[in-house]
Amino acid sequence: MRVAVVGAGAIGAYVGAALHRAGAEVHLIARGAHLEAVRRDGVRVLSPRGDFTARPPATDDPHEIGPVDHVFLGLKANAYATCGPLVRPLMKSDTAVIAAQNGIPWWYFHGLPGPYEGYRIETVDPGGAVSATLPPERAIGCVVYAATEIVEPGVIRHMEGTRFSIGEPDRTISARCLAFSEAMVAGGLKCPVEADLRSDIWIKLMGNIAFNPISALSRATMIEICRHRETRELVIAMMRETLDVAARLGCHPEMSIERRLSGAERAGDHKTSMLQDLERGRPLELDVILAAVVELADLTGAAVPGLRAVNAVADLMNQKITGDTQGAVPAR
C-alpha cells in the first residue's frame, strides 16, 4: 500500500509515522523547518504509549511521489479548495482521499438518500471549489479522536486517543476502507470502519461547535468554560441546537449533552485548536464547524439563535485575522 500524507503536521505526521512503522510505503508532504527536521531526523513521536522514531521519506513536491493508493489529508478544511497542486500528482483512477477534518465535510450529502441528496453546502464547498479539487466519490470520511501537537520541528507529542473512525459517504463497508483500517491497526492505531460515520461527525461536532468558538472569543480553556455558569449554559444551548439540526437530517447521535460536558471538563486546562490558531494569528475553521450548521439549520427550518449569534461574533473576529471583508456591510 502506498500512502501520501498531505499536510504532515501534528496529526498527519503521527499517522504517517504509525503507518510507516507497520510497513506501509508512506510519503510525507510538509514544508519549512518541520520538513527539514523530518528529512534529517525522522518523525519523533513522544507518547505515553511509548516513544518511537519513524523515517518515512518527506518532500514538499508531490511530483516526487507520484500516484498512490490513499491520500491522507492532514490539512485544515479551509485549505481544501486550494490543495489541488498538492493532491493531483498523487492521483490515479482509484486513489482514495481520507479527509481527517473537523466539522461538516463537503461530501456530507453525497450518496445519502433523502430530500437533500446531492445538496452542496455553500459554506463548506463555496462554488463547488472543494468538490472540483476533491471529488466526493474519492472521499473516505475520517473522525479523529487523537490529541497531538508539534513540540518542535519533527517532534510530535501524542497526548491521548488513538481512534480514527473512517467510513464511506454511501455507508458501504468498502474494500478500500478495510485495507486502510488494517494498515492503521498494524501501526498501533484504532481505525473502525463505520457504516454510519455521520453519527460520529455529529458527536464530535457537539463539542467543537461550542467550545472552539467560545474559547477563541474568551481566551478560556475547556474547564474554565465548563465552570463558568453562563458559558456552560451557552454550551448546553448550542449543543441542543446542534442535535436538533442533526435530527432534522435524520441523524440521532447516541451521546448525551451531560456526557459530552463531562468529557470536556476532564480535558482540564486544554486550549482548543481554534484558540491555538487565534494565538498564532491563523484563520479559524469557522466555516465547517459553525457556519455550516447554521446553513443546515436554514435548510431544515431549525431555530438556532445561540449558534447564529456566536457565529456572527466569531466571524467578525475571523475577518480581522484574515483581512477578508467580504461579508461587510457597505458604508453609507
Coordinates of C-alpha atoms in Angstrom, one line a residue:
M1 CA 0.0 0.0 0.0
R2 CA 1.3 3.4 -1.0
V3 CA 0.1 6.3 1.2
A4 CA 0.8 10.0 0.9
V5 CA 0.2 12.3 3.9
V6 CA -0.6 15.8 2.6
G7 CA -0.1 18.2 5.4
A8 CA 2.1 16.2 7.7
G9 CA 1.6 18.3 10.8
A10 CA 0.7 17.1 14.3
I11 CA -2.0 14.6 13.2
G12 CA -0.6 13.8 9.7
A13 CA 2.9 13.1 10.9
Y14 CA 1.6 11.0 13.7
V15 CA -0.5 8.9 11.3
G16 CA 2.3 8.7 8.8
A17 CA 4.8 7.5 11.5
A18 CA 2.4 4.8 12.7
L19 CA 1.7 3.6 9.1
H20 CA 5.4 3.5 8.3
R21 CA 6.2 1.6 11.5
A22 CA 3.7 -1.0 10.3
G23 CA 5.4 -1.4 7.0
A24 CA 3.3 0.7 4.6
E25 CA 5.0 2.7 2.0
V26 CA 4.4 6.2 3.3
H27 CA 5.4 9.6 1.9
L28 CA 5.0 12.8 3.9
I29 CA 4.4 16.2 2.4
A30 CA 5.4 19.0 4.6
R31 CA 7.3 22.3 4.4
G32 CA 9.7 24.6 6.2
A33 CA 11.7 23.7 9.3
H34 CA 9.4 20.8 10.0
L35 CA 10.2 19.2 6.7
E36 CA 13.9 19.7 7.1
A37 CA 13.8 18.2 10.6
V38 CA 11.9 15.1 9.3
R39 CA 14.3 14.7 6.5
R40 CA 17.3 14.9 8.9
D41 CA 16.0 13.0 12.0
G42 CA 12.7 11.4 11.0
V43 CA 9.4 11.8 12.9
R44 CA 10.0 11.5 16.6
V45 CA 6.8 10.6 18.5
L46 CA 6.6 11.2 22.2
S47 CA 3.7 9.2 23.6
P48 CA 2.5 7.7 27.0
R49 CA 2.2 4.5 24.9
G50 CA 5.9 4.5 24.2
D51 CA 8.2 6.9 22.2
F52 CA 9.4 5.9 18.8
T53 CA 11.0 7.3 15.6
A54 CA 9.9 6.6 12.1
R55 CA 11.8 7.7 9.0
P56 CA 9.4 7.9 6.0
P57 CA 10.6 9.9 3.0
A58 CA 9.4 13.5 3.1
T59 CA 9.2 16.2 0.5
D60 CA 7.4 19.4 -0.4
D61 CA 6.9 18.3 -4.0
P62 CA 4.2 15.7 -4.7
H63 CA 5.6 15.0 -8.2
E64 CA 8.5 13.2 -6.5
I65 CA 5.9 10.7 -5.1
G66 CA 3.6 10.1 -7.9
P67 CA 0.3 8.2 -7.8
V68 CA -0.6 6.4 -4.5
D69 CA -3.4 4.2 -3.2
H70 CA -4.5 6.5 -0.4
V71 CA -4.1 10.2 0.3
F72 CA -4.4 11.1 4.0
L73 CA -5.3 14.8 4.3
G74 CA -3.9 16.4 7.4
L75 CA -4.7 19.9 6.2
K76 CA -7.2 22.2 7.8
A77 CA -10.5 22.1 6.0
N78 CA -10.2 25.7 5.0
A79 CA -7.2 24.7 2.8
Y80 CA -9.1 22.0 0.8
A81 CA -10.2 24.3 -2.0
T82 CA -6.7 25.3 -2.9
C83 CA -4.8 22.0 -2.3
G84 CA -5.1 20.8 -5.9
P85 CA -1.4 21.3 -6.7
L86 CA -0.6 19.0 -3.8
V87 CA -3.0 16.2 -4.5
R88 CA -3.4 16.0 -8.3
P89 CA 0.1 14.5 -8.8
L90 CA -0.8 11.8 -6.3
M91 CA -4.0 10.6 -8.1
K92 CA -4.7 7.6 -10.1
S93 CA -8.1 6.3 -11.2
D94 CA -8.9 4.7 -7.8
T95 CA -7.0 6.8 -5.3
A96 CA -9.0 7.4 -2.2
V97 CA -8.8 10.6 -0.1
I98 CA -9.1 10.1 3.7
A99 CA -10.1 13.5 4.9
A100 CA -9.3 13.9 8.6
Q101 CA -11.3 17.1 9.2
N102 CA -13.3 18.7 11.9
G103 CA -16.9 19.7 11.3
I104 CA -19.2 19.1 8.4
P105 CA -17.4 17.6 5.4
W106 CA -18.0 18.7 1.8
W107 CA -19.2 15.2 0.9
Y108 CA -21.9 15.1 3.6
F109 CA -24.9 14.7 1.2
H110 CA -23.0 12.6 -1.4
G111 CA -24.6 9.1 -1.6
L112 CA -27.1 10.0 1.2
P113 CA -30.7 9.1 0.1
G114 CA -33.3 11.6 1.1
P115 CA -34.6 15.0 0.3
Y116 CA -31.2 16.7 0.4
E117 CA -29.2 14.1 -1.6
G118 CA -26.5 15.8 -3.6
Y119 CA -27.0 19.2 -1.8
R120 CA -23.8 21.3 -1.8
I121 CA -23.2 23.1 1.4
E122 CA -22.1 26.5 0.3
T123 CA -20.2 27.4 3.5
V124 CA -18.1 24.2 3.2
D125 CA -17.8 24.0 -0.6
P126 CA -18.1 27.5 -1.9
G127 CA -19.0 27.5 -5.6
G128 CA -18.1 23.8 -5.7
A129 CA -14.4 24.6 -5.3
V130 CA -13.7 21.8 -2.9
S131 CA -15.6 19.2 -4.9
A132 CA -13.7 20.2 -8.0
T133 CA -10.4 19.6 -6.2
L134 CA -11.5 16.6 -4.2
P135 CA -14.3 14.8 -6.0
P136 CA -16.8 13.3 -3.4
E137 CA -16.6 9.8 -4.9
R138 CA -12.9 9.7 -3.9
A139 CA -13.7 10.7 -0.3
I140 CA -13.4 8.5 2.8
G141 CA -14.6 10.3 5.9
C142 CA -12.4 10.3 9.0
V143 CA -13.3 11.5 12.5
V144 CA -10.2 11.9 14.7
Y145 CA -10.2 11.1 18.4
A146 CA -6.5 11.7 19.0
A147 CA -4.8 14.7 20.5
T148 CA -1.3 15.6 19.2
E149 CA 0.9 18.6 18.9
I150 CA 4.1 19.6 17.3
V151 CA 6.6 20.2 20.2
E152 CA 9.3 21.3 17.8
P153 CA 10.0 20.7 14.1
G154 CA 10.0 16.9 13.5
V155 CA 8.8 16.1 17.1
I156 CA 5.2 15.1 17.7
R157 CA 3.7 14.7 21.2
H158 CA 0.8 12.3 21.4
M159 CA -1.3 13.2 24.5
E160 CA -4.3 10.8 24.2
G161 CA -6.6 8.9 22.0
T162 CA -5.7 6.6 19.1
R163 CA -9.0 6.2 17.3
F164 CA -9.5 7.3 13.7
S165 CA -13.0 6.3 12.7
I166 CA -13.5 6.1 8.9
G167 CA -16.4 5.4 6.6
E168 CA -17.8 5.7 3.1
P169 CA -20.3 8.5 2.3
D170 CA -22.7 5.9 0.9
R171 CA -22.5 3.8 4.1
T172 CA -21.0 0.7 2.5
I173 CA -18.2 -1.2 4.1
S174 CA -15.7 -1.0 1.2
A175 CA -12.5 -2.8 0.4
R176 CA -10.6 0.4 0.3
C177 CA -11.8 1.3 3.9
L178 CA -10.9 -2.2 5.2
A179 CA -7.5 -2.0 3.6
F180 CA -6.6 1.3 5.1
S181 CA -8.1 0.3 8.5
E182 CA -5.9 -2.8 8.5
A183 CA -2.8 -0.8 7.9
M184 CA -3.7 1.7 10.7
V185 CA -4.3 -1.1 13.2
A186 CA -1.0 -2.7 12.3
G187 CA 0.6 0.6 13.2
G188 CA -0.9 0.6 16.6
L189 CA -3.9 2.8 16.0
K190 CA -7.7 2.1 16.3
C191 CA -9.5 2.6 13.0
P192 CA -13.0 1.2 13.0
V193 CA -14.9 1.2 9.7
E194 CA -18.3 2.7 10.4
A195 CA -21.4 2.2 8.3
D196 CA -22.8 5.4 9.7
L197 CA -19.9 7.8 10.2
R198 CA -22.2 10.8 10.2
S199 CA -23.2 9.9 13.7
D200 CA -19.5 10.2 14.8
I201 CA -19.3 13.5 12.9
W202 CA -22.2 15.0 14.9
I203 CA -20.9 13.6 18.3
K204 CA -17.5 15.3 17.8
L205 CA -19.2 18.4 16.4
M206 CA -21.3 18.7 19.6
G207 CA -18.2 19.7 21.5
N208 CA -16.3 21.6 18.7
I209 CA -19.2 23.8 17.7
A210 CA -19.5 25.2 21.2
F211 CA -16.1 25.0 22.9
N212 CA -14.0 26.1 19.9
P213 CA -15.5 29.5 19.1
I214 CA -16.3 30.3 22.8
S215 CA -12.7 29.6 23.7
A216 CA -11.4 31.8 20.9
L217 CA -13.7 34.6 21.9
S218 CA -13.0 34.3 25.6
R219 CA -9.4 33.0 25.5
A220 CA -10.6 30.4 28.0
T221 CA -9.7 26.7 28.4
M222 CA -12.2 23.9 28.3
I223 CA -12.5 23.6 32.1
E224 CA -12.9 27.4 32.5
I225 CA -15.8 27.4 30.1
C226 CA -17.4 24.5 31.8
R227 CA -17.1 26.0 35.3
H228 CA -18.4 29.5 34.3
R229 CA -22.2 29.3 34.8
E230 CA -23.2 31.4 31.9
T231 CA -20.8 29.9 29.3
R232 CA -21.8 26.4 30.5
E233 CA -25.4 27.3 29.8
L234 CA -24.5 28.7 26.4
V235 CA -22.6 25.5 25.6
I236 CA -25.6 23.4 26.5
A237 CA -27.9 25.6 24.4
M238 CA -25.6 25.3 21.4
M239 CA -25.4 21.6 21.8
R240 CA -29.2 21.3 21.9
E241 CA -29.5 23.3 18.7
T242 CA -26.9 21.2 17.0
L243 CA -28.6 18.0 17.9
D244 CA -31.9 19.4 16.6
V245 CA -30.3 20.1 13.2
A246 CA -28.8 16.6 13.1
A247 CA -32.2 15.1 13.9
R248 CA -33.9 17.0 11.1
L249 CA -31.3 15.5 8.8
G250 CA -32.1 12.0 10.1
C251 CA -29.1 11.6 12.4
H252 CA -29.6 10.8 16.1
P253 CA -26.2 10.6 17.8
E254 CA -26.1 8.4 20.9
M255 CA -24.4 10.9 23.1
S256 CA -25.9 12.9 25.9
I257 CA -25.1 16.6 26.5
E258 CA -24.0 15.9 30.1
R259 CA -21.7 13.2 29.0
R260 CA -20.1 15.5 26.4
L261 CA -19.7 18.2 29.0
S262 CA -18.1 15.7 31.4
G263 CA -15.6 14.8 28.8
A264 CA -14.7 18.4 28.2
E265 CA -14.2 19.0 31.9
R266 CA -11.8 16.0 32.1
A267 CA -9.7 17.8 29.4
G268 CA -8.8 20.3 32.1
D269 CA -6.8 23.4 31.1
H270 CA -6.8 22.4 27.4
K271 CA -6.7 25.1 24.7
T272 CA -9.0 24.2 21.8
S273 CA -7.5 24.1 18.3
M274 CA -9.4 27.3 17.4
L275 CA -7.8 29.2 20.4
Q276 CA -4.4 27.9 19.4
D277 CA -4.9 29.1 15.8
L278 CA -6.1 32.5 17.1
E279 CA -2.9 32.9 19.3
R280 CA -0.8 32.0 16.2
G281 CA -2.7 34.5 14.0
R282 CA -4.1 31.8 11.8
P283 CA -7.6 31.8 10.2
L284 CA -10.2 29.9 12.2
E285 CA -12.0 26.8 11.0
L286 CA -15.4 28.5 11.4
D287 CA -17.0 27.5 8.1
V288 CA -17.0 23.8 8.6
I289 CA -17.5 23.8 12.4
L290 CA -20.1 26.5 12.9
A291 CA -21.3 28.4 9.8
A292 CA -22.1 25.1 8.0
V293 CA -24.6 24.1 10.8
V294 CA -26.2 27.5 10.6
E295 CA -26.7 26.9 6.9
L296 CA -28.1 23.5 7.5
A297 CA -30.5 25.0 10.1
D298 CA -31.7 27.4 7.4
L299 CA -32.1 24.4 5.1
T300 CA -34.2 22.4 7.6
G301 CA -36.1 25.1 9.3
A302 CA -34.4 24.7 12.7
A303 CA -34.2 27.7 15.1
V304 CA -30.6 28.2 16.2
P305 CA -30.3 31.6 17.9
G306 CA -27.3 30.6 20.0
L307 CA -25.3 29.2 17.1
R308 CA -26.3 32.2 14.9
A309 CA -25.1 34.8 17.5
V310 CA -21.8 33.1 18.3
N311 CA -21.1 32.6 14.6
A312 CA -21.7 36.3 13.9
V313 CA -19.3 37.4 16.5
A314 CA -16.7 34.8 15.7
D315 CA -16.9 35.5 12.0
L316 CA -16.2 39.2 12.7
M317 CA -13.2 38.3 14.7
N318 CA -12.0 35.9 11.9
Q319 CA -12.4 38.8 9.4
K320 CA -10.0 40.8 11.5
I321 CA -7.5 38.0 11.4
T322 CA -7.7 37.3 7.6
G323 CA -8.4 40.8 6.5
D324 CA -11.3 39.4 4.4
T325 CA -14.2 41.9 4.5
Q326 CA -16.4 40.1 2.0
G327 CA -19.3 39.9 4.5
A328 CA -19.0 43.6 5.5
V329 CA -22.0 45.9 5.1
P330 CA -21.1 48.8 2.7
A331 CA -20.7 52.2 4.3
R332 CA -23.5 54.7 3.8

